[in-house]
Amino acid sequence: MVAAPAYRVSHLEALEAESIFVLREVIAEFARPVLLFSGGKDSIVMLRLAEKAFWPAPIPIPVMHVDTGHNFAEVLAFRDQRVDELSVPLVVASVSEALDAGLVHEPADGSRNRIQTPVLLAAVEKYRFDALFGGARRDEEKARAKERVFSFRDEFGQWDPKNQRPELWALYNGRIHPGESIRVFPLSNWTELDVWHYIAREGLALPSIYYAHDREVVQRDGMLYAVHEFFRTRPHERPFVARVRYRTVGDASCTAAVRSTADTVAKVIEEVAATRITERGATRGDDRVSEAAMEDRKREGYF
């Protein structure tokens, strides 16, 4: 008698299957889901998973970007290109428009990162979104590490880390009252290295700033910030050109680069495998405001 061959799936295949299950579960349970798409690597992977989850049908939900007006031009160009390729409706929640309308006010430090939250919540209310997909991962930051795959938000869009629903055996509770919503994180169990291995396997294109290039920067608080129209240099700071790349993309005003010679996916994978600091810990100035900076923003409604 010939034994049946063992059926095994790779680590990456298991993560992909789990994420696709979450995507399909949300589409089945909720009336008006939306996928947050910034043009960053995590949202690019999530969009690819959505393609696979619903193939051969088109992606059945819109994508949304909370645009602060301080984004890198390369990332915005990629966002628009990818949305056009997939013929997916794009909703842009503009911080600049919210400033003009008086919904928010320009912070004194010039960074618009924190004032994204009221703009996001206004868009959720306007379009009546009840489930929002995000690309956050638990390995990125300690506040995200304790968030569930289905993260409940109250009628004010706020997150209470002590009021989280159990998710035993991958059973997700999507019950909400009118006005409440769920933030959904299909990549929760992925790591930065998993994301890059998936990008390599799928042959996904990324904005050019994810790869090593020469850029004029200044050093501040141990991080390299690009000289940019939205980044205010200080009198004592002297710009210089360095070979860098970005591990994560956000506002030019608070996202730093890292020194790197990794100009291909394979080289980036080698680099990420050797690092011991998460991409947010190494490059995001907005997370250094306090020990609980991310959790405080999440409590207010931030993603």
PDB file of C-alpha atoms in Angstrom:
ATOM      1  CA  MET A   1       0.000   0.000   0.000  1.00  0.00           C
ATOM      2  CA  VAL A   2       1.450   3.344  -1.057  1.00  0.00           C
ATOM      3  CA  ALA A   3       1.234   6.023   1.585  1.00  0.00           C
ATOM      4  CA  ALA A   4      -0.348   9.302   0.530  1.00  0.00           C
ATOM      5  CA  PRO A   5       2.224  12.075   0.226  1.00  0.00           C
ATOM      6  CA  ALA A   6       2.282  14.489   3.151  1.00  0.00           C
ATOM      7  CA  TYR A   7       0.519  17.762   2.450  1.00  0.00           C
ATOM      8  CA  ARG A   8       2.533  20.682   3.698  1.00  0.00           C
ATOM      9  CA  VAL A   9       2.301  24.399   3.204  1.00  0.00           C
ATOM     10  CA  SER A  10       5.140  26.846   3.671  1.00  0.00           C
ATOM     11  CA  HIS A  11       5.164  29.534   6.357  1.00  0.00           C
ATOM     12  CA  LEU A  12       4.403  32.163   3.707  1.00  0.00           C
ATOM     13  CA  GLU A  13       1.548  30.124   2.233  1.00  0.00           C
ATOM     14  CA  ALA A  14       0.001  29.746   5.692  1.00  0.00           C
ATOM     15  CA  LEU A  15       0.170  33.511   6.298  1.00  0.00           C
ATOM     16  CA  GLU A  16      -1.340  34.186   2.884  1.00  0.00           C
ATOM     17  CA  ALA A  17      -4.208  31.743   3.511  1.00  0.00           C
ATOM     18  CA  GLU A  18      -4.945  33.294   6.913  1.00  0.00           C
ATOM     19  CA  SER A  19      -5.024  36.825   5.461  1.00  0.00           C
ATOM     20  CA  ILE A  20      -7.266  35.812   2.568  1.00  0.00           C
ATOM     21  CA  PHE A  21      -9.645  34.146   5.038  1.00  0.00           C
ATOM     22  CA  VAL A  22      -9.840  37.401   7.033  1.00  0.00           C
ATOM     23  CA  LEU A  23     -10.501  39.440   3.882  1.00  0.00           C
ATOM     24  CA  ARG A  24     -13.327  37.141   2.796  1.00  0.00           C
ATOM     25  CA  GLU A  25     -14.790  37.023   6.308  1.00  0.00           C
ATOM     26  CA  VAL A  26     -15.080  40.813   6.411  1.00  0.00           C
ATOM     27  CA  ILE A  27     -16.686  41.055   2.980  1.00  0.00           C
ATOM     28  CA  ALA A  28     -19.233  38.441   4.094  1.00  0.00           C
ATOM     29  CA  GLU A  29     -20.031  40.126   7.427  1.00  0.00           C
ATOM     30  CA  PHE A  30     -19.955  43.880   6.785  1.00  0.00           C
ATOM     31  CA  ALA A  31     -21.960  46.200   4.560  1.00  0.00           C
ATOM     32  CA  ARG A  32     -19.417  48.922   3.670  1.00  0.00           C
ATOM     33  CA  PRO A  33     -15.775  47.839   4.036  1.00  0.00           C
ATOM     34  CA  VAL A  34     -12.848  49.881   2.708  1.00  0.00           C
ATOM     35  CA  LEU A  35      -9.142  49.105   2.349  1.00  0.00           C
ATOM     36  CA  LEU A  36      -6.611  51.711   3.479  1.00  0.00           C
ATOM     37  CA  PHE A  37      -4.031  52.117   0.710  1.00  0.00           C
ATOM     38  CA  SER A  38      -1.143  54.555   1.045  1.00  0.00           C
ATOM     39  CA  GLY A  39       1.218  53.131  -1.572  1.00  0.00           C
ATOM     40  CA  GLY A  40       3.436  51.684   1.165  1.00  0.00           C
ATOM     41  CA  LYS A  41       4.751  48.108   1.120  1.00  0.00           C
ATOM     42  CA  ASP A  42       2.236  46.672   3.610  1.00  0.00           C
ATOM     43  CA  SER A  43      -0.786  48.122   1.829  1.00  0.00           C
ATOM     44  CA  ILE A  44       0.651  46.935  -1.509  1.00  0.00           C
ATOM     45  CA  VAL A  45       0.836  43.393  -0.134  1.00  0.00           C
ATOM     46  CA  MET A  46      -2.680  43.712   1.278  1.00  0.00           C
ATOM     47  CA  LEU A  47      -3.996  44.848  -2.097  1.00  0.00           C
ATOM     48  CA  ARG A  48      -2.340  41.816  -3.714  1.00  0.00           C
ATOM     49  CA  LEU A  49      -4.029  39.546  -1.170  1.00  0.00           C
ATOM     50  CA  ALA A  50      -7.370  41.189  -1.969  1.00  0.00           C
ATOM     51  CA  GLU A  51      -6.764  40.454  -5.667  1.00  0.00           C
ATOM     52  CA  LYS A  52      -6.246  36.786  -4.858  1.00  0.00           C
ATOM     53  CA  ALA A  53      -9.117  36.601  -2.376  1.00  0.00           C
ATOM     54  CA  PHE A  54     -11.724  37.599  -4.942  1.00  0.00           C
ATOM     55  CA  TRP A  55     -10.179  36.478  -8.236  1.00  0.00           C
ATOM     56  CA  PRO A  56     -11.446  36.250 -10.974  1.00  0.00           C
ATOM     57  CA  ALA A  57     -13.903  38.931  -9.842  1.00  0.00           C
ATOM     58  CA  PRO A  58     -12.553  42.460  -9.339  1.00  0.00           C
ATOM     59  CA  ILE A  59     -11.771  43.718  -5.842  1.00  0.00           C
ATOM     60  CA  PRO A  60     -15.302  44.480  -4.534  1.00  0.00           C
ATOM     61  CA  ILE A  61     -14.462  47.419  -2.249  1.00  0.00           C
ATOM     62  CA  PRO A  62     -12.912  50.864  -2.615  1.00  0.00           C
ATOM     63  CA  VAL A  63      -9.523  51.878  -1.280  1.00  0.00           C
ATOM     64  CA  MET A  64      -8.917  55.000   0.794  1.00  0.00           C
ATOM     65  CA  HIS A  65      -5.857  57.116   1.486  1.00  0.00           C
ATOM     66  CA  VAL A  66      -5.654  59.722   4.224  1.00  0.00           C
ATOM     67  CA  ASP A  67      -3.461  62.213   2.381  1.00  0.00           C
ATOM     68  CA  THR A  68      -1.683  64.652   4.687  1.00  0.00           C
ATOM     69  CA  GLY A  69      -0.287  66.690   1.802  1.00  0.00           C
ATOM     70  CA  HIS A  70       3.211  65.927   3.113  1.00  0.00           C
ATOM     71  CA  ASN A  71       3.713  62.603   1.355  1.00  0.00           C
ATOM     72  CA  PHE A  72       6.664  61.638  -0.814  1.00  0.00           C
ATOM     73  CA  ALA A  73       5.905  62.301  -4.487  1.00  0.00           C
ATOM     74  CA  GLU A  74       7.203  58.852  -5.504  1.00  0.00           C
ATOM     75  CA  VAL A  75       4.689  57.139  -3.226  1.00  0.00           C
ATOM     76  CA  LEU A  76       1.700  59.177  -4.419  1.00  0.00           C
ATOM     77  CA  ALA A  77       2.613  58.479  -8.051  1.00  0.00           C
ATOM     78  CA  PHE A  78       2.792  54.763  -7.298  1.00  0.00           C
ATOM     79  CA  ARG A  79      -0.535  54.864  -5.443  1.00  0.00           C
ATOM     80  CA  ASP A  80      -2.305  56.383  -8.432  1.00  0.00           C
ATOM     81  CA  GLN A  81      -0.630  54.011 -10.889  1.00  0.00           C
ATOM     82  CA  ARG A  82      -1.586  50.892  -8.917  1.00  0.00           C
ATOM     83  CA  VAL A  83      -5.187  52.001  -8.414  1.00  0.00           C
ATOM     84  CA  ASP A  84      -5.508  52.655 -12.148  1.00  0.00           C
ATOM     85  CA  GLU A  85      -4.076  49.227 -12.991  1.00  0.00           C
ATOM     86  CA  LEU A  86      -6.673  47.493 -10.826  1.00  0.00           C
ATOM     87  CA  SER A  87      -9.566  49.850 -11.675  1.00  0.00           C
ATOM     88  CA  VAL A  88     -10.351  50.191  -7.973  1.00  0.00           C
ATOM     89  CA  PRO A  89     -12.268  53.271  -6.723  1.00  0.00           C
ATOM     90  CA  LEU A  90      -9.985  55.560  -4.700  1.00  0.00           C
ATOM     91  CA  VAL A  91     -11.282  57.753  -1.873  1.00  0.00           C
ATOM     92  CA  VAL A  92      -8.833  60.464  -0.813  1.00  0.00           C
ATOM     93  CA  ALA A  93      -9.408  61.972   2.630  1.00  0.00           C
ATOM     94  CA  SER A  94      -7.392  65.187   2.378  1.00  0.00           C
ATOM     95  CA  VAL A  95      -5.840  66.834   5.410  1.00  0.00           C
ATOM     96  CA  SER A  96      -5.140  69.946   3.324  1.00  0.00           C
ATOM     97  CA  GLU A  97      -8.850  70.286   2.542  1.00  0.00           C
ATOM     98  CA  ALA A  98      -9.686  69.747   6.203  1.00  0.00           C
ATOM     99  CA  LEU A  99      -7.286  72.570   7.127  1.00  0.00           C
ATOM    100  CA  ASP A 100      -8.972  74.880   4.618  1.00  0.00           C
ATOM    101  CA  ALA A 101     -12.388  73.943   6.036  1.00  0.00           C
ATOM    102  CA  GLY A 102     -11.267  74.536   9.635  1.00  0.00           C
ATOM    103  CA  LEU A 103     -11.795  70.917  10.723  1.00  0.00           C
ATOM    104  CA  VAL A 104      -8.191  70.755  11.962  1.00  0.00           C
ATOM    105  CA  HIS A 105      -5.414  73.278  12.583  1.00  0.00           C
ATOM    106  CA  GLU A 106      -1.801  73.204  11.426  1.00  0.00           C
ATOM    107  CA  PRO A 107       0.444  72.006  14.291  1.00  0.00           C
ATOM    108  CA  ALA A 108       3.243  74.302  15.407  1.00  0.00           C
ATOM    109  CA  ASP A 109       5.909  71.704  14.636  1.00  0.00           C
ATOM    110  CA  GLY A 110       4.763  71.376  11.007  1.00  0.00           C
ATOM    111  CA  SER A 111       4.005  67.645  11.224  1.00  0.00           C
ATOM    112  CA  ARG A 112       0.498  66.685  10.149  1.00  0.00           C
ATOM    113  CA  ASN A 113       0.712  63.120  11.408  1.00  0.00           C
ATOM    114  CA  ARG A 114      -1.487  63.604  14.448  1.00  0.00           C
ATOM    115  CA  ILE A 115      -4.188  65.624  12.668  1.00  0.00           C
ATOM    116  CA  GLN A 116      -4.842  62.716  10.296  1.00  0.00           C
ATOM    117  CA  THR A 117      -7.162  61.211  12.909  1.00  0.00           C
ATOM    118  CA  PRO A 118     -10.085  63.704  12.687  1.00  0.00           C
ATOM    119  CA  VAL A 119      -9.843  63.542   8.873  1.00  0.00           C
ATOM    120  CA  LEU A 120      -9.989  59.738   8.919  1.00  0.00           C
ATOM    121  CA  LEU A 121     -12.970  59.739  11.290  1.00  0.00           C
ATOM    122  CA  ALA A 122     -14.778  62.335   9.179  1.00  0.00           C
ATOM    123  CA  ALA A 123     -14.315  60.148   6.082  1.00  0.00           C
ATOM    124  CA  VAL A 124     -15.590  57.080   7.937  1.00  0.00           C
ATOM    125  CA  GLU A 125     -18.708  59.016   8.946  1.00  0.00           C
ATOM    126  CA  LYS A 126     -19.230  60.562   5.498  1.00  0.00           C
ATOM    127  CA  TYR A 127     -19.015  57.269   3.586  1.00  0.00           C
ATOM    128  CA  ARG A 128     -20.492  55.161   6.430  1.00  0.00           C
ATOM    129  CA  PHE A 129     -17.629  52.676   6.371  1.00  0.00           C
ATOM    130  CA  ASP A 130     -18.164  49.949   8.976  1.00  0.00           C
ATOM    131  CA  ALA A 131     -14.941  47.956   8.472  1.00  0.00           C
ATOM    132  CA  LEU A 132     -11.541  49.381   7.570  1.00  0.00           C
ATOM    133  CA  PHE A 133      -8.670  47.157   6.453  1.00  0.00           C
ATOM    134  CA  GLY A 134      -5.225  48.309   7.558  1.00  0.00           C
ATOM    135  CA  GLY A 135      -1.736  46.957   6.976  1.00  0.00           C
ATOM    136  CA  ALA A 136      -0.533  47.201  10.591  1.00  0.00           C
ATOM    137  CA  ARG A 137       1.506  44.286  11.962  1.00  0.00           C
ATOM    138  CA  ARG A 138       2.097  43.200  15.544  1.00  0.00           C
ATOM    139  CA  ASP A 139       5.884  43.190  15.165  1.00  0.00           C
ATOM    140  CA  GLU A 140       5.988  46.910  14.333  1.00  0.00           C
ATOM    141  CA  GLU A 141       5.235  48.500  17.682  1.00  0.00           C
ATOM    142  CA  LYS A 142       4.078  47.485  21.167  1.00  0.00           C
ATOM    143  CA  ALA A 143       0.616  49.129  20.959  1.00  0.00           C
ATOM    144  CA  ARG A 144      -0.032  47.253  17.725  1.00  0.00           C
ATOM    145  CA  ALA A 145       1.245  44.051  19.329  1.00  0.00           C
ATOM    146  CA  LYS A 146      -1.732  43.935  21.689  1.00  0.00           C
ATOM    147  CA  GLU A 147      -4.361  44.770  19.092  1.00  0.00           C
ATOM    148  CA  ARG A 148      -6.618  42.031  17.735  1.00  0.00           C
ATOM    149  CA  VAL A 149      -7.192  41.145  14.073  1.00  0.00           C
ATOM    150  CA  PHE A 150     -10.734  42.560  14.442  1.00  0.00           C
ATOM    151  CA  SER A 151     -10.152  45.727  16.457  1.00  0.00           C
ATOM    152  CA  PHE A 152     -13.397  47.199  17.795  1.00  0.00           C
ATOM    153  CA  ARG A 153     -13.875  50.984  17.680  1.00  0.00           C
ATOM    154  CA  ASP A 154     -16.714  52.793  19.429  1.00  0.00           C
ATOM    155  CA  GLU A 155     -19.052  55.401  17.906  1.00  0.00           C
ATOM    156  CA  PHE A 156     -16.284  58.007  18.311  1.00  0.00           C
ATOM    157  CA  GLY A 157     -13.759  55.841  16.475  1.00  0.00           C
ATOM    158  CA  GLN A 158     -11.789  55.296  19.669  1.00  0.00           C
ATOM    159  CA  TRP A 159      -9.884  52.170  20.691  1.00  0.00           C
ATOM    160  CA  ASP A 160      -9.970  50.788  24.231  1.00  0.00           C
ATOM    161  CA  PRO A 161      -7.170  48.226  24.679  1.00  0.00           C
ATOM    162  CA  LYS A 162      -9.007  46.800  27.708  1.00  0.00           C
ATOM    163  CA  ASN A 163     -12.171  46.183  25.699  1.00  0.00           C
ATOM    164  CA  GLN A 164     -10.962  43.710  23.078  1.00  0.00           C
ATOM    165  CA  ARG A 165     -12.939  40.726  21.861  1.00  0.00           C
ATOM    166  CA  PRO A 166     -11.561  37.163  22.150  1.00  0.00           C
ATOM    167  CA  GLU A 167     -10.475  35.522  18.881  1.00  0.00           C
ATOM    168  CA  LEU A 168     -10.196  31.877  19.841  1.00  0.00           C
ATOM    169  CA  TRP A 169      -9.741  29.415  16.969  1.00  0.00           C
ATOM    170  CA  ALA A 170      -9.745  32.308  14.464  1.00  0.00           C
ATOM    171  CA  LEU A 171     -13.420  33.028  15.166  1.00  0.00           C
ATOM    172  CA  TYR A 172     -14.033  36.740  14.670  1.00  0.00           C
ATOM    173  CA  ASN A 173     -16.895  38.696  16.236  1.00  0.00           C
ATOM    174  CA  GLY A 174     -18.025  41.365  13.785  1.00  0.00           C
ATOM    175  CA  ARG A 175     -21.191  42.454  15.580  1.00  0.00           C
ATOM    176  CA  ILE A 176     -21.436  46.236  15.918  1.00  0.00           C
ATOM    177  CA  HIS A 177     -24.091  48.847  16.611  1.00  0.00           C
ATOM    178  CA  PRO A 178     -24.818  51.717  14.199  1.00  0.00           C
ATOM    179  CA  GLY A 179     -21.970  54.229  14.289  1.00  0.00           C
ATOM    180  CA  GLU A 180     -19.417  51.709  15.557  1.00  0.00           C
ATOM    181  CA  SER A 181     -16.778  50.155  13.320  1.00  0.00           C
ATOM    182  CA  ILE A 182     -14.107  47.510  13.157  1.00  0.00           C
ATOM    183  CA  ARG A 183     -10.480  48.041  12.099  1.00  0.00           C
ATOM    184  CA  VAL A 184      -9.237  44.838  10.484  1.00  0.00           C
ATOM    185  CA  PHE A 185      -5.578  43.823  10.237  1.00  0.00           C
ATOM    186  CA  PRO A 186      -5.049  40.857   7.889  1.00  0.00           C
ATOM    187  CA  LEU A 187      -1.252  41.174   8.239  1.00  0.00           C
ATOM    188  CA  SER A 188      -1.251  41.059  12.051  1.00  0.00           C
ATOM    189  CA  ASN A 189       0.838  37.875  12.232  1.00  0.00           C
ATOM    190  CA  TRP A 190       3.290  38.844   9.492  1.00  0.00           C
ATOM    191  CA  THR A 191       6.725  40.324  10.128  1.00  0.00           C
ATOM    192  CA  GLU A 192       8.673  42.828   8.059  1.00  0.00           C
ATOM    193  CA  LEU A 193      10.766  39.937   6.750  1.00  0.00           C
ATOM    194  CA  ASP A 194       7.620  37.982   5.777  1.00  0.00           C
ATOM    195  CA  VAL A 195       6.385  41.011   3.834  1.00  0.00           C
ATOM    196  CA  TRP A 196       9.629  41.255   1.880  1.00  0.00           C
ATOM    197  CA  HIS A 197       9.691  37.506   1.163  1.00  0.00           C
ATOM    198  CA  TYR A 198       6.134  37.831  -0.160  1.00  0.00           C
ATOM    199  CA  ILE A 199       7.096  40.814  -2.308  1.00  0.00           C
ATOM    200  CA  ALA A 200       9.915  38.693  -3.760  1.00  0.00           C
ATOM    201  CA  ARG A 201       7.677  35.674  -4.354  1.00  0.00           C
ATOM    202  CA  GLU A 202       4.915  37.689  -6.015  1.00  0.00           C
ATOM    203  CA  GLY A 203       7.245  39.987  -7.941  1.00  0.00           C
ATOM    204  CA  LEU A 204       5.465  43.064  -6.583  1.00  0.00           C
ATOM    205  CA  ALA A 205       6.544  46.526  -7.680  1.00  0.00           C
ATOM    206  CA  LEU A 206       7.227  49.128  -4.972  1.00  0.00           C
ATOM    207  CA  PRO A 207       7.914  52.865  -4.877  1.00  0.00           C
ATOM    208  CA  SER A 208      11.576  53.536  -5.633  1.00  0.00           C
ATOM    209  CA  ILE A 209      12.329  55.006  -2.197  1.00  0.00           C
ATOM    210  CA  TYR A 210      12.227  51.496  -0.673  1.00  0.00           C
ATOM    211  CA  TYR A 211      15.541  50.803  -2.400  1.00  0.00           C
ATOM    212  CA  ALA A 212      18.963  52.375  -1.880  1.00  0.00           C
ATOM    213  CA  HIS A 213      19.470  55.729  -3.579  1.00  0.00           C
ATOM    214  CA  ASP A 214      21.405  58.943  -2.999  1.00  0.00           C
ATOM    215  CA  ARG A 215      19.459  61.613  -1.122  1.00  0.00           C
ATOM    216  CA  GLU A 216      20.234  64.874   0.604  1.00  0.00           C
ATOM    217  CA  VAL A 217      19.588  64.417   4.325  1.00  0.00           C
ATOM    218  CA  VAL A 218      20.213  65.905   7.746  1.00  0.00           C
ATOM    219  CA  GLN A 219      20.836  64.020  10.973  1.00  0.00           C
ATOM    220  CA  ARG A 220      18.445  64.631  13.864  1.00  0.00           C
ATOM    221  CA  ASP A 221      17.983  62.572  17.032  1.00  0.00           C
ATOM    222  CA  GLY A 222      20.084  59.784  15.517  1.00  0.00           C
ATOM    223  CA  MET A 223      17.922  59.539  12.369  1.00  0.00           C
ATOM    224  CA  LEU A 224      18.405  60.696   8.783  1.00  0.00           C
ATOM    225  CA  TYR A 225      15.626  62.956   7.491  1.00  0.00           C
ATOM    226  CA  ALA A 226      15.390  63.985   3.843  1.00  0.00           C
ATOM    227  CA  VAL A 227      15.790  67.648   3.005  1.00  0.00           C
ATOM    228  CA  HIS A 228      12.274  68.294   1.790  1.00  0.00           C
ATOM    229  CA  GLU A 229       9.847  71.188   1.397  1.00  0.00           C
ATOM    230  CA  PHE A 230       7.778  69.762   4.266  1.00  0.00           C
ATOM    231  CA  PHE A 231      10.691  69.138   6.638  1.00  0.00           C
ATOM    232  CA  ARG A 232      11.974  72.139   8.565  1.00  0.00           C
ATOM    233  CA  THR A 233      15.732  72.076   9.011  1.00  0.00           C
ATOM    234  CA  ARG A 234      17.258  73.835  11.997  1.00  0.00           C
ATOM    235  CA  PRO A 235      20.002  76.490  11.754  1.00  0.00           C
ATOM    236  CA  HIS A 236      22.733  74.183  13.069  1.00  0.00           C
ATOM    237  CA  GLU A 237      21.826  71.249  10.786  1.00  0.00           C
ATOM    238  CA  ARG A 238      24.089  70.761   7.784  1.00  0.00           C
ATOM    239  CA  PRO A 239      22.643  68.791   4.834  1.00  0.00           C
ATOM    240  CA  PHE A 240      24.768  66.108   3.215  1.00  0.00           C
ATOM    241  CA  VAL A 241      24.241  63.402   0.598  1.00  0.00           C
ATOM    242  CA  ALA A 242      23.992  59.794   1.820  1.00  0.00           C
ATOM    243  CA  ARG A 243      23.119  56.422   0.326  1.00  0.00           C
ATOM    244  CA  VAL A 244      19.796  55.580   2.009  1.00  0.00           C
ATOM    245  CA  ARG A 245      16.497  53.810   1.630  1.00  0.00           C
ATOM    246  CA  TYR A 246      13.148  53.943   3.445  1.00  0.00           C
ATOM    247  CA  ARG A 247      11.913  50.982   5.477  1.00  0.00           C
ATOM    248  CA  THR A 248       8.478  52.548   5.910  1.00  0.00           C
ATOM    249  CA  VAL A 249       6.769  55.464   4.192  1.00  0.00           C
ATOM    250  CA  GLY A 250       4.764  58.184   5.864  1.00  0.00           C
ATOM    251  CA  ASP A 251       4.942  61.943   6.091  1.00  0.00           C
ATOM    252  CA  ALA A 252       8.216  63.441   4.875  1.00  0.00           C
ATOM    253  CA  SER A 253       8.095  65.563   8.032  1.00  0.00           C
ATOM    254  CA  CYS A 254       8.434  62.624  10.443  1.00  0.00           C
ATOM    255  CA  THR A 255       9.731  59.614   8.463  1.00  0.00           C
ATOM    256  CA  ALA A 256      13.465  59.003   8.394  1.00  0.00           C
ATOM    257  CA  ALA A 257      15.632  56.933   6.076  1.00  0.00           C
ATOM    258  CA  VAL A 258      18.318  54.393   6.970  1.00  0.00           C
ATOM    259  CA  ARG A 259      21.780  54.072   5.490  1.00  0.00           C
ATOM    260  CA  SER A 260      21.693  51.221   2.993  1.00  0.00           C
ATOM    261  CA  THR A 261      23.230  49.775  -0.157  1.00  0.00           C
ATOM    262  CA  ALA A 262      20.283  47.408  -0.698  1.00  0.00           C
ATOM    263  CA  ASP A 263      19.046  48.253  -4.188  1.00  0.00           C
ATOM    264  CA  THR A 264      17.264  44.953  -4.940  1.00  0.00           C
ATOM    265  CA  VAL A 265      14.634  42.879  -3.144  1.00  0.00           C
ATOM    266  CA  ALA A 266      17.180  40.140  -2.388  1.00  0.00           C
ATOM    267  CA  LYS A 267      19.559  42.630  -0.775  1.00  0.00           C
ATOM    268  CA  VAL A 268      16.754  44.204   1.253  1.00  0.00           C
ATOM    269  CA  ILE A 269      15.802  40.748   2.555  1.00  0.00           C
ATOM    270  CA  GLU A 270      19.399  40.158   3.669  1.00  0.00           C
ATOM    271  CA  GLU A 271      19.449  43.551   5.384  1.00  0.00           C
ATOM    272  CA  VAL A 272      16.085  43.093   7.157  1.00  0.00           C
ATOM    273  CA  ALA A 273      17.073  39.583   8.324  1.00  0.00           C
ATOM    274  CA  ALA A 274      20.103  41.066  10.097  1.00  0.00           C
ATOM    275  CA  THR A 275      18.410  44.048  11.761  1.00  0.00           C
ATOM    276  CA  ARG A 276      17.161  43.998  15.342  1.00  0.00           C
ATOM    277  CA  ILE A 277      15.139  47.225  15.310  1.00  0.00           C
ATOM    278  CA  THR A 278      11.645  47.427  13.818  1.00  0.00           C
ATOM    279  CA  GLU A 279      11.092  49.792  10.925  1.00  0.00           C
ATOM    280  CA  ARG A 280       8.963  52.145  13.025  1.00  0.00           C
ATOM    281  CA  GLY A 281      11.475  52.110  15.858  1.00  0.00           C
ATOM    282  CA  ALA A 282      14.301  52.960  13.464  1.00  0.00           C
ATOM    283  CA  THR A 283      12.617  55.561  11.285  1.00  0.00           C
ATOM    284  CA  ARG A 284       9.461  57.138  12.734  1.00  0.00           C
ATOM    285  CA  GLY A 285       9.974  60.336  14.677  1.00  0.00           C
ATOM    286  CA  ASP A 286       6.267  60.514  15.548  1.00  0.00           C
ATOM    287  CA  ASP A 287       6.616  57.347  17.661  1.00  0.00           C
ATOM    288  CA  ARG A 288       9.329  58.960  19.802  1.00  0.00           C
ATOM    289  CA  VAL A 289       7.124  61.691  21.242  1.00  0.00           C
ATOM    290  CA  SER A 290       6.514  59.471  24.285  1.00  0.00           C
ATOM    291  CA  GLU A 291       6.653  55.817  25.305  1.00  0.00           C
ATOM    292  CA  ALA A 292       2.927  55.523  24.624  1.00  0.00           C
ATOM    293  CA  ALA A 293       2.778  57.762  21.513  1.00  0.00           C
ATOM    294  CA  MET A 294       1.189  55.159  19.236  1.00  0.00           C
ATOM    295  CA  GLU A 295      -1.279  53.929  21.854  1.00  0.00           C
ATOM    296  CA  ASP A 296      -2.358  57.484  22.631  1.00  0.00           C
ATOM    297  CA  ARG A 297      -3.062  58.132  18.937  1.00  0.00           C
ATOM    298  CA  LYS A 298      -4.947  54.854  18.606  1.00  0.00           C
ATOM    299  CA  ARG A 299      -7.150  55.733  21.570  1.00  0.00           C
ATOM    300  CA  GLU A 300      -8.093  58.914  19.696  1.00  0.00           C
ATOM    301  CA  GLY A 301      -9.030  56.983  16.558  1.00  0.00           C
ATOM    302  CA  TYR A 302      -5.734  56.668  14.667  1.00  0.00           C
ATOM    303  CA  PHE A 303      -5.166  53.533  12.661  1.00  0.00           C
TER     304      PHE A 303
END
